Amino acid sequence: MSLSIRNKILVAYLGMVLLVGLAIGGIWYYLITAYATALVLIVVLAISGIIFTLIMRNITNPLEKFVSFTDMIARGNYSQITGVKSKDEVGVLADSFNNMLMELKKTRDDLTKAKDYTDNIIGTIASAVIVLTEDGEIVKVNKSVHKMLGRTEEELLKKRIDEIFESDTIAEILYNEIMKNGYVKDVEVVLLAKYGVKVPVIFSASVIYGSDGTTVDEIVCSAQNITQLKRMQRVRDMHLQELETANKYLKESRAQLVQAEKLASLGQMLAGVAHEINTPVGIGITLSSTIVSDTENLKAAFDEGSLRKERLGEYIDDVSQGSSLILKSLMRTAELIKSFKMVSADQITQERRVFRLKEYIEEILLSLQPNMKRRQHNIKIICDEDIELDSYPGAIAQIITNLLMNSLTHAYGPGAKGTMAIELSVNKDDVTIRFSDDGRGMPNEYVRRIYDPFFTTKRGAGGTGLGLHIVHNIVTQTLGGSIECESELDKGTTFTIIFPVMKKEAAA
């Protein structure tokens, strides 16, 4: 086993001591004989040469290899190893250097692969990527930057980032924000492409710090071109404006149709009332004409002196009977006009007032009597006589009218006779109106849609699809209540309406 470095140095030291001792002894011996001196000198020189050779081979040469090896590593060359293979401390140090070299080479290869991978990602990413120095100078860009700004890499490198911003002020604000917080995210700015073309982008940036966590290595910025998005937003805004205009027009049209439907129901009521008035008015006109004619004949007989007592008695009887019939006809006409006037005025003005509930429902039915008389249906009112209500009688009239007309139109076939019931009740807080018929009923899919505007199963046969829609709006908006419908095929339909006794004005 070869000597360790410590042992070798000890041997060298002992050799030098021996050499010095021999030299001293040689001096003394020289005094004895010159031949002995020469022999001593030769021995000393030989021993010194051996020691020098040992020192050069075991210490100096390996150190020179280490120096050249470290210079090679400093130049980035990791392709060789030290070549020192001794088993002493120098050999152990050489093995450690060789292991460190392999780790450094592996780390460098991994970093090179990671850099190439990152560069490939940055190069192919759709967003524009710009790398800056701490001072804001552009040092790297990807292909998307060239495509977006129409500038070559040579035109962009070494420029400051604010030179490609439309606004120097915004660029400075963003740069200060980046340096203060370490990043900015999703800021909408405008960059300048070639020939001054403005490019709107979403801009983000992040600081990459050094190993000490404070030194800025670089600033990585990304910009996503939103020119197409802006164009789409303008088109969207234009379409939204068109839709808003169309929606406004539709709302106005629907409001007009709803109002027209209300007026149409009043028109139907008026037509019925006019038809109903026609009979008593016709009777009154006929009887009045007869009385006028008889009176003229009586006056002529009186003037001629031919008037007899019997003729006068007959005239008095005829006038009495005719006047009685005329009075009844006029009272009937007045009653119809009064009911129509009250109901129609309430529906048009929608004013709030106090009224007797049952009495008002009877007035509504009286105004609808001409329409009901042809159908010969039985209508029942279930309500206490003394219930007074502080609400909107016109709204209630519209509800009852539409529900009755809906049943007349949909619940019964031609020639069918049925019964409709209007049940009204009031408790401390709420008014409940329950309207029911014993007609043909509806399937569930119809029940779910009956309040939709323009939904009707009688299109082309007088149905507009607005009657129950109007009822729903009046109940929920004007009266601030709720409405529910229950119906089964061949078992009739029931509408239950509940609204507050004293509705707040704000909900009107």
Coordinates of C-alpha atoms in Angstrom, one line a residue:
M1 CA 0.0 0.0 0.0
S2 CA 1.5 3.4 -1.0
L3 CA 2.2 6.0 1.6
S4 CA -0.3 8.7 2.4
I5 CA 0.6 12.3 1.7
R6 CA 1.2 13.0 5.4
N7 CA 3.6 10.0 5.6
K8 CA 5.3 11.1 2.4
I9 CA 5.9 14.6 3.7
L10 CA 7.2 13.1 7.0
V11 CA 9.7 11.0 5.0
A12 CA 10.7 14.0 3.0
Y13 CA 11.2 16.0 6.2
L14 CA 13.3 13.2 7.8
G15 CA 15.3 12.9 4.5
M16 CA 16.1 16.6 4.6
V17 CA 17.1 16.3 8.3
L18 CA 19.3 13.4 7.4
L19 CA 20.7 15.4 4.5
V20 CA 21.5 18.3 6.7
G21 CA 23.0 16.0 9.3
L22 CA 25.0 14.3 6.7
A23 CA 26.2 17.6 5.3
I24 CA 27.3 18.7 8.8
G25 CA 28.9 15.3 9.3
G26 CA 30.5 15.6 5.9
I27 CA 32.0 18.9 6.8
W28 CA 33.7 17.3 9.8
Y29 CA 34.6 14.3 7.8
Y30 CA 36.0 16.6 5.1
L31 CA 38.5 17.5 7.5
I32 CA 39.5 13.9 7.6
T33 CA 39.5 13.2 3.9
A34 CA 38.4 14.9 0.7
Y35 CA 37.4 11.6 -0.8
A36 CA 34.8 11.0 1.9
T37 CA 33.5 14.5 1.3
A38 CA 32.9 13.9 -2.4
L39 CA 31.1 10.6 -1.6
V40 CA 28.8 12.4 0.9
L41 CA 27.9 15.1 -1.6
I42 CA 27.0 12.5 -4.2
V43 CA 24.8 10.7 -1.7
V44 CA 23.1 13.9 -0.6
L45 CA 22.4 14.9 -4.2
A46 CA 20.9 11.5 -4.9
I47 CA 18.7 11.6 -1.9
S48 CA 17.5 15.2 -2.7
G49 CA 16.7 14.1 -6.3
I50 CA 14.6 11.2 -5.1
I51 CA 12.7 13.4 -2.6
F52 CA 12.1 16.1 -5.3
T53 CA 10.8 13.5 -7.7
L54 CA 8.4 12.1 -5.1
I55 CA 7.1 15.6 -4.3
M56 CA 6.5 16.4 -8.0
R57 CA 4.8 13.2 -8.8
N58 CA 2.5 13.0 -5.7
I59 CA 1.7 16.6 -5.0
T60 CA 2.7 19.2 -7.6
N61 CA 1.5 17.3 -10.7
P62 CA -2.0 16.5 -9.3
L63 CA -2.4 20.1 -8.2
E64 CA -1.5 21.3 -11.7
K65 CA -4.2 19.0 -13.1
F66 CA -6.7 20.4 -10.6
V67 CA -5.9 23.9 -11.7
S68 CA -6.3 23.1 -15.4
F69 CA -9.5 21.1 -14.6
T70 CA -11.1 24.0 -12.8
D71 CA -10.2 26.4 -15.7
M72 CA -11.9 23.9 -18.0
I73 CA -15.1 23.9 -15.8
A74 CA -15.0 27.7 -15.7
R75 CA -15.1 27.8 -19.5
G76 CA -18.2 25.6 -19.4
N77 CA -16.4 22.4 -20.7
Y78 CA -17.8 19.4 -18.8
S79 CA -16.6 16.8 -21.2
Q80 CA -13.4 15.6 -19.4
I81 CA -12.5 14.3 -15.9
T82 CA -9.4 15.0 -13.8
G83 CA -7.5 11.7 -14.6
V84 CA -6.1 11.5 -11.1
K85 CA -6.5 8.0 -9.9
S86 CA -4.3 7.7 -6.7
K87 CA -5.8 6.3 -3.5
D88 CA -4.6 9.0 -1.3
E89 CA -6.3 12.3 -0.3
V90 CA -5.6 13.8 -3.7
G91 CA -7.3 10.8 -5.3
V92 CA -10.3 11.2 -3.0
L93 CA -10.5 14.9 -3.9
A94 CA -10.3 14.0 -7.6
D95 CA -13.2 11.5 -7.3
S96 CA -15.3 14.3 -5.6
F97 CA -14.4 16.7 -8.5
N98 CA -15.4 14.1 -11.1
N99 CA -18.7 13.4 -9.3
M100 CA -19.4 17.2 -9.1
L101 CA -18.5 17.4 -12.8
M102 CA -21.1 14.8 -13.8
E103 CA -23.8 16.5 -11.6
L104 CA -23.0 19.8 -13.2
K105 CA -23.2 18.3 -16.7
K106 CA -26.5 16.7 -15.9
T107 CA -27.9 19.9 -14.4
R108 CA -26.7 21.9 -17.5
D109 CA -28.3 19.4 -19.8
D110 CA -31.6 19.6 -17.9
L111 CA -31.5 23.3 -17.9
T112 CA -30.8 23.3 -21.7
K113 CA -33.8 21.0 -22.3
A114 CA -36.0 23.1 -20.1
K115 CA -34.9 26.3 -21.9
D116 CA -35.5 24.7 -25.3
Y117 CA -39.0 23.5 -24.1
T118 CA -39.9 26.9 -22.7
D119 CA -38.6 28.6 -25.9
N120 CA -40.7 26.2 -28.0
I121 CA -43.8 26.9 -25.9
I122 CA -43.2 30.7 -26.0
G123 CA -42.6 30.5 -29.7
T124 CA -45.8 28.7 -30.6
I125 CA -48.1 30.3 -28.0
A126 CA -51.0 32.3 -29.5
S127 CA -50.4 35.3 -27.2
A128 CA -47.6 37.7 -27.9
V129 CA -44.8 37.3 -25.4
I130 CA -42.3 40.1 -24.7
V131 CA -39.3 39.7 -22.4
L132 CA -37.8 42.9 -20.8
T133 CA -34.9 43.9 -18.8
E134 CA -35.3 45.6 -15.4
D135 CA -35.0 48.9 -17.3
G136 CA -37.9 48.0 -19.6
E137 CA -35.8 47.2 -22.6
I138 CA -37.1 44.5 -25.0
V139 CA -34.6 41.5 -25.2
K140 CA -36.8 38.7 -26.6
V141 CA -40.1 38.4 -28.5
N142 CA -42.0 35.4 -29.9
K143 CA -43.5 34.9 -33.4
S144 CA -46.9 36.1 -32.2
V145 CA -45.5 39.6 -31.6
H146 CA -44.2 39.8 -35.2
K147 CA -47.7 38.7 -36.4
M148 CA -49.6 41.1 -34.2
L149 CA -47.4 44.2 -34.6
G150 CA -46.1 43.6 -38.1
R151 CA -42.5 44.3 -36.9
T152 CA -39.4 42.2 -37.3
E153 CA -37.3 41.1 -34.3
E154 CA -34.6 43.5 -35.3
E155 CA -37.1 46.4 -35.2
L156 CA -38.2 45.4 -31.7
L157 CA -35.1 44.4 -29.8
K158 CA -33.3 47.1 -27.7
K159 CA -36.4 49.3 -27.8
R160 CA -38.1 50.3 -24.6
I161 CA -41.6 48.9 -24.0
D162 CA -43.2 52.3 -23.9
E163 CA -42.2 52.8 -27.6
I164 CA -44.8 50.2 -28.7
F165 CA -47.6 51.6 -26.4
E166 CA -50.1 54.1 -27.8
S167 CA -49.9 56.1 -24.5
D168 CA -46.6 56.8 -22.8
T169 CA -48.4 57.6 -19.6
I170 CA -50.2 54.3 -19.4
A171 CA -46.9 52.5 -20.2
E172 CA -45.2 54.3 -17.3
I173 CA -48.1 53.6 -14.9
L174 CA -48.0 49.9 -15.8
Y175 CA -44.2 49.7 -15.5
N176 CA -44.3 51.3 -12.0
E177 CA -47.1 48.9 -11.0
I178 CA -45.1 45.9 -12.2
M179 CA -42.0 47.0 -10.3
K180 CA -44.1 47.8 -7.2
N181 CA -46.3 44.6 -7.0
G182 CA -44.3 42.2 -9.1
Y183 CA -47.1 41.8 -11.7
V184 CA -50.1 43.3 -13.5
K185 CA -52.9 41.2 -14.8
D186 CA -55.5 41.5 -17.6
V187 CA -55.2 45.3 -18.3
E188 CA -56.8 46.5 -21.5
V189 CA -54.3 48.7 -23.4
V190 CA -53.6 49.7 -27.0
L191 CA -50.3 48.8 -28.7
L192 CA -48.9 50.4 -31.8
A193 CA -48.2 48.1 -34.8
K194 CA -46.3 49.1 -37.9
Y195 CA -47.5 52.3 -39.6
G196 CA -49.2 53.4 -36.4
V197 CA -52.0 50.8 -36.6
K198 CA -53.7 50.5 -33.2
V199 CA -54.0 47.1 -31.7
P200 CA -56.2 46.6 -28.6
V201 CA -54.8 43.9 -26.3
I202 CA -55.2 42.4 -22.8
F203 CA -51.8 43.0 -21.2
S204 CA -50.3 41.0 -18.3
A205 CA -46.8 41.0 -16.9
S206 CA -44.8 39.3 -14.2
V207 CA -41.3 39.9 -12.7
I208 CA -38.8 37.0 -12.6
Y209 CA -36.5 37.4 -9.6
G210 CA -33.0 36.1 -9.1
S211 CA -32.0 33.5 -6.5
D212 CA -31.8 36.2 -3.8
G213 CA -35.5 37.0 -4.3
T214 CA -34.9 40.7 -4.8
T215 CA -32.8 41.2 -7.9
V216 CA -34.9 41.4 -11.1
D217 CA -33.7 39.0 -13.7
E218 CA -36.3 39.8 -16.4
I219 CA -39.9 40.9 -16.9
V220 CA -42.1 38.6 -18.9
C221 CA -45.1 40.3 -20.6
S222 CA -48.0 38.8 -22.5
A223 CA -50.5 40.5 -24.8
Q224 CA -53.6 38.9 -26.3
N225 CA -55.0 40.6 -29.4
I226 CA -58.7 41.4 -28.8
T227 CA -59.3 43.2 -32.1
Q228 CA -61.7 40.5 -33.3
L229 CA -63.3 40.4 -29.8
K230 CA -63.8 44.2 -30.0
R231 CA -65.4 43.8 -33.5
M232 CA -67.7 41.1 -32.2
Q233 CA -68.6 43.2 -29.2
R234 CA -69.6 46.1 -31.5
V235 CA -71.7 43.7 -33.6
R236 CA -73.2 42.3 -30.4
D237 CA -73.9 45.7 -29.1
M238 CA -75.6 46.6 -32.4
H239 CA -77.7 43.4 -32.3
L240 CA -78.5 44.1 -28.6
Q241 CA -79.7 47.6 -29.5
E242 CA -81.8 46.1 -32.3
L243 CA -83.2 43.5 -29.9
E244 CA -83.9 46.2 -27.3
T245 CA -85.7 48.3 -29.9
A246 CA -87.7 45.2 -31.1
N247 CA -88.4 44.2 -27.5
K248 CA -89.6 47.8 -26.7
Y249 CA -91.8 47.7 -29.9
L250 CA -93.2 44.3 -28.9
K251 CA -93.9 45.5 -25.3
E252 CA -95.7 48.5 -26.7
S253 CA -97.5 46.4 -29.2
R254 CA -98.5 43.9 -26.5
A255 CA -99.7 46.8 -24.3
Q256 CA -101.7 48.1 -27.2
L257 CA -103.2 44.7 -27.8
V258 CA -104.0 44.3 -24.1
Q259 CA -105.7 47.6 -24.1
A260 CA -107.5 46.7 -27.4
E261 CA -108.6 43.5 -25.8
K262 CA -110.0 45.4 -22.8
L263 CA -111.8 47.8 -25.1
A264 CA -113.0 44.8 -27.2
S265 CA -114.6 43.3 -24.1
L266 CA -116.2 46.7 -23.4
G267 CA -117.3 46.7 -27.1
Q268 CA -118.9 43.3 -26.7
M269 CA -120.6 44.5 -23.6
L270 CA -121.8 47.6 -25.3
A271 CA -123.0 45.6 -28.3
G272 CA -125.0 43.4 -26.0
V273 CA -126.4 46.3 -24.0
A274 CA -127.3 48.1 -27.2
H275 CA -129.1 45.0 -28.4
E276 CA -130.8 44.6 -25.1
I277 CA -131.8 48.3 -25.0
N278 CA -133.2 48.1 -28.5
T279 CA -136.2 46.1 -27.4
P280 CA -137.5 48.3 -24.6
V281 CA -136.7 51.4 -26.6
G282 CA -138.5 50.0 -29.6
I283 CA -141.5 49.2 -27.4
G284 CA -141.4 52.7 -26.1
I285 CA -141.2 54.3 -29.5
T286 CA -144.1 52.1 -30.8
L287 CA -146.3 52.9 -27.8
S288 CA -145.4 56.6 -27.9
S289 CA -146.3 56.7 -31.6
T290 CA -149.6 55.0 -30.9
I291 CA -150.4 57.4 -28.0
V292 CA -149.5 60.4 -30.2
S293 CA -151.8 59.1 -33.0
D294 CA -154.7 58.4 -30.6
T295 CA -154.3 61.8 -29.0
E296 CA -154.5 63.5 -32.4
N297 CA -157.6 61.6 -33.3
L298 CA -159.1 62.4 -29.9
K299 CA -158.3 66.1 -30.4
A300 CA -159.9 66.1 -33.9
A301 CA -163.1 64.5 -32.5
F302 CA -163.1 67.0 -29.7
D303 CA -162.7 69.9 -32.1
E304 CA -165.5 68.6 -34.4
G305 CA -167.7 68.1 -31.3
S306 CA -168.1 64.4 -32.1
L307 CA -166.2 63.1 -29.1
R308 CA -168.2 60.6 -27.1
K309 CA -167.7 59.5 -23.5
E310 CA -167.0 55.9 -24.5
R311 CA -164.2 57.0 -26.9
L312 CA -162.7 59.2 -24.2
G313 CA -162.7 56.2 -21.7
E314 CA -161.1 54.0 -24.3
Y315 CA -158.4 56.6 -24.9
I316 CA -157.7 57.0 -21.2
D317 CA -157.3 53.2 -20.8
D318 CA -155.0 52.9 -23.8
V319 CA -152.8 55.8 -22.6
S320 CA -152.6 54.4 -19.1
Q321 CA -151.5 51.0 -20.3
G322 CA -149.1 52.4 -22.9
S323 CA -147.6 54.8 -20.4
S324 CA -147.1 52.0 -18.0
L325 CA -145.3 49.9 -20.6
I326 CA -143.2 52.9 -21.7
L327 CA -142.2 53.5 -18.1
K328 CA -141.1 49.9 -17.6
S329 CA -139.2 49.9 -20.9
L330 CA -137.4 53.1 -20.0
M331 CA -136.6 51.9 -16.5
R332 CA -135.1 48.7 -18.0
T333 CA -133.1 50.8 -20.4
A334 CA -131.9 53.1 -17.6
E335 CA -130.9 50.1 -15.5
L336 CA -128.9 48.6 -18.4
I337 CA -127.3 52.0 -19.1
K338 CA -126.4 52.6 -15.5
S339 CA -124.8 49.1 -15.1
F340 CA -122.8 49.5 -18.3
K341 CA -121.8 53.1 -17.4
M342 CA -120.6 52.0 -13.9
V343 CA -118.7 48.9 -15.1
S344 CA -117.2 50.6 -18.2
A345 CA -116.1 53.7 -16.2
D346 CA -114.5 51.5 -13.6
Q347 CA -112.6 49.5 -16.2
I348 CA -111.4 52.6 -18.0
T349 CA -110.4 54.8 -15.1
Q350 CA -109.1 52.0 -12.7
E351 CA -109.8 54.3 -9.7
R352 CA -109.8 53.0 -6.2
R353 CA -113.0 53.3 -4.1
V354 CA -115.2 51.6 -1.5
F355 CA -118.1 49.5 -2.9
R356 CA -120.3 46.6 -1.9
L357 CA -118.9 43.5 -3.4
K358 CA -122.0 41.4 -4.2
E359 CA -123.9 44.3 -5.5
Y360 CA -121.1 45.2 -7.8
I361 CA -120.8 41.7 -9.1
E362 CA -124.5 41.7 -9.8
E363 CA -124.1 45.0 -11.8
I364 CA -121.4 43.3 -13.8
L365 CA -123.6 40.3 -14.6
L366 CA -126.5 42.6 -15.5
S367 CA -124.2 44.4 -18.0
L368 CA -123.2 41.0 -19.4
Q369 CA -126.8 39.7 -19.5
P370 CA -127.3 40.2 -23.2
N371 CA -124.3 37.9 -23.9
M372 CA -125.4 35.4 -21.3
K373 CA -129.1 35.3 -22.3
R374 CA -128.3 33.6 -25.6
R375 CA -126.3 30.8 -23.9
Q376 CA -128.9 30.0 -21.2
H377 CA -126.3 29.2 -18.6
N378 CA -126.9 29.3 -14.9
I379 CA -124.7 31.7 -12.9
K380 CA -124.6 31.6 -9.1
I381 CA -123.2 34.3 -6.8
I382 CA -122.2 33.1 -3.4
C383 CA -121.3 36.2 -1.3
D384 CA -122.5 37.9 1.9
E385 CA -124.7 41.0 1.2
D386 CA -122.9 43.3 3.5
I387 CA -119.2 42.9 2.4
E388 CA -117.7 46.2 1.5
L389 CA -114.4 46.4 -0.2
D390 CA -111.8 49.2 -0.6
S391 CA -110.2 48.3 -3.8
Y392 CA -110.3 48.7 -7.6
P393 CA -113.8 47.8 -8.9
G394 CA -112.7 48.2 -12.5
A395 CA -110.0 45.5 -12.0
I396 CA -112.5 43.2 -10.5
A397 CA -115.0 43.9 -13.3
Q398 CA -112.3 43.0 -15.9
I399 CA -111.5 39.8 -14.0
I400 CA -115.1 38.6 -13.8
T401 CA -115.8 39.6 -17.4
N402 CA -112.8 37.8 -18.8
L403 CA -113.3 34.7 -16.7
L404 CA -117.0 34.5 -17.8
M405 CA -116.2 35.1 -21.4
N406 CA -113.4 32.5 -21.2
S407 CA -115.8 29.9 -19.9
L408 CA -118.4 30.8 -22.5
T409 CA -115.8 30.5 -25.3
H410 CA -113.9 27.4 -24.2
A411 CA -115.8 25.5 -21.5
Y412 CA -119.0 24.6 -23.3
G413 CA -119.8 23.4 -26.8
P414 CA -122.6 24.7 -29.0
G415 CA -126.0 24.2 -27.4
A416 CA -124.5 23.0 -24.1
K417 CA -125.9 24.4 -20.8
G418 CA -123.8 24.7 -17.7
T419 CA -123.4 26.2 -14.3
M420 CA -120.8 28.8 -13.4
A421 CA -120.3 29.9 -9.8
I422 CA -118.7 33.0 -8.4
E423 CA -117.9 32.6 -4.7
L424 CA -116.5 35.6 -2.8
S425 CA -115.2 35.7 0.8
V426 CA -113.3 38.2 2.9
N427 CA -111.2 37.5 6.0
K428 CA -109.1 39.9 8.1
D429 CA -106.4 40.2 5.5
D430 CA -107.4 38.8 2.2
V431 CA -110.2 38.7 -0.4
T432 CA -110.8 35.4 -2.1
I433 CA -112.6 35.0 -5.4
R434 CA -113.3 31.5 -6.6
F435 CA -114.7 31.2 -10.1
S436 CA -115.7 27.7 -11.3
D437 CA -117.5 26.1 -14.2
D438 CA -118.6 22.5 -14.9
G439 CA -117.5 22.5 -18.5
R440 CA -115.1 20.4 -20.5
G441 CA -111.9 21.3 -18.5
M442 CA -108.3 21.4 -19.8
P443 CA -105.3 19.1 -19.9
N444 CA -102.3 19.9 -17.7
E445 CA -100.2 21.2 -20.6
Y446 CA -102.8 23.8 -21.2
V447 CA -103.0 24.8 -17.6
R448 CA -99.3 25.5 -17.5
R449 CA -99.6 28.0 -20.4
I450 CA -103.0 29.6 -20.0
Y451 CA -101.5 32.9 -18.7
D452 CA -99.0 33.2 -21.6
P453 CA -99.8 36.0 -23.9
F454 CA -101.4 34.9 -27.2
F455 CA -101.9 31.3 -26.1
T456 CA -105.3 30.2 -27.2
T457 CA -107.0 27.0 -28.5
K458 CA -109.5 29.1 -30.4
R459 CA -107.3 30.9 -32.9
G460 CA -109.4 31.9 -35.8
A461 CA -112.6 31.4 -33.8
G462 CA -112.6 34.6 -31.7
G463 CA -109.8 33.7 -29.3
T464 CA -107.0 36.2 -28.9
G465 CA -105.0 34.5 -26.2
L466 CA -105.0 37.7 -24.1
G467 CA -108.0 37.3 -21.8
L468 CA -106.4 35.2 -19.0
H469 CA -103.1 37.0 -19.6
I470 CA -104.9 40.3 -18.7
V471 CA -106.5 38.6 -15.7
H472 CA -103.1 37.4 -14.4
N473 CA -101.6 40.9 -14.8
I474 CA -104.5 42.6 -13.0
V475 CA -104.4 40.1 -10.1
T476 CA -100.6 40.1 -9.6
Q477 CA -99.8 43.8 -10.5
T478 CA -102.9 45.9 -9.9
L479 CA -104.3 44.0 -6.9
G480 CA -101.0 42.6 -5.7
G481 CA -102.4 39.1 -5.3
S482 CA -102.1 35.6 -6.8
I483 CA -104.1 33.4 -9.1
E484 CA -104.2 29.6 -9.4
C485 CA -106.0 27.3 -11.8
E486 CA -107.2 23.7 -11.3
S487 CA -108.7 21.8 -14.1
E488 CA -109.4 18.2 -15.3
L489 CA -110.8 17.0 -18.6
D490 CA -114.6 16.7 -18.4
K491 CA -114.6 17.9 -14.7
G492 CA -114.6 21.7 -15.2
T493 CA -112.2 24.4 -14.2
T494 CA -111.7 26.5 -11.1
F495 CA -109.7 29.8 -10.7
T496 CA -108.8 30.9 -7.2
I497 CA -107.8 34.5 -6.8
I498 CA -106.5 35.9 -3.5
F499 CA -105.5 39.6 -2.9
P500 CA -105.1 41.9 0.1
V501 CA -108.1 43.6 1.6
M502 CA -106.2 46.9 1.8
K503 CA -103.7 46.9 -1.0
K504 CA -100.8 49.2 -0.6
E505 CA -100.6 52.0 -3.1
A506 CA -97.0 51.2 -3.9
A507 CA -98.0 47.9 -5.4
A508 CA -100.6 49.5 -7.7

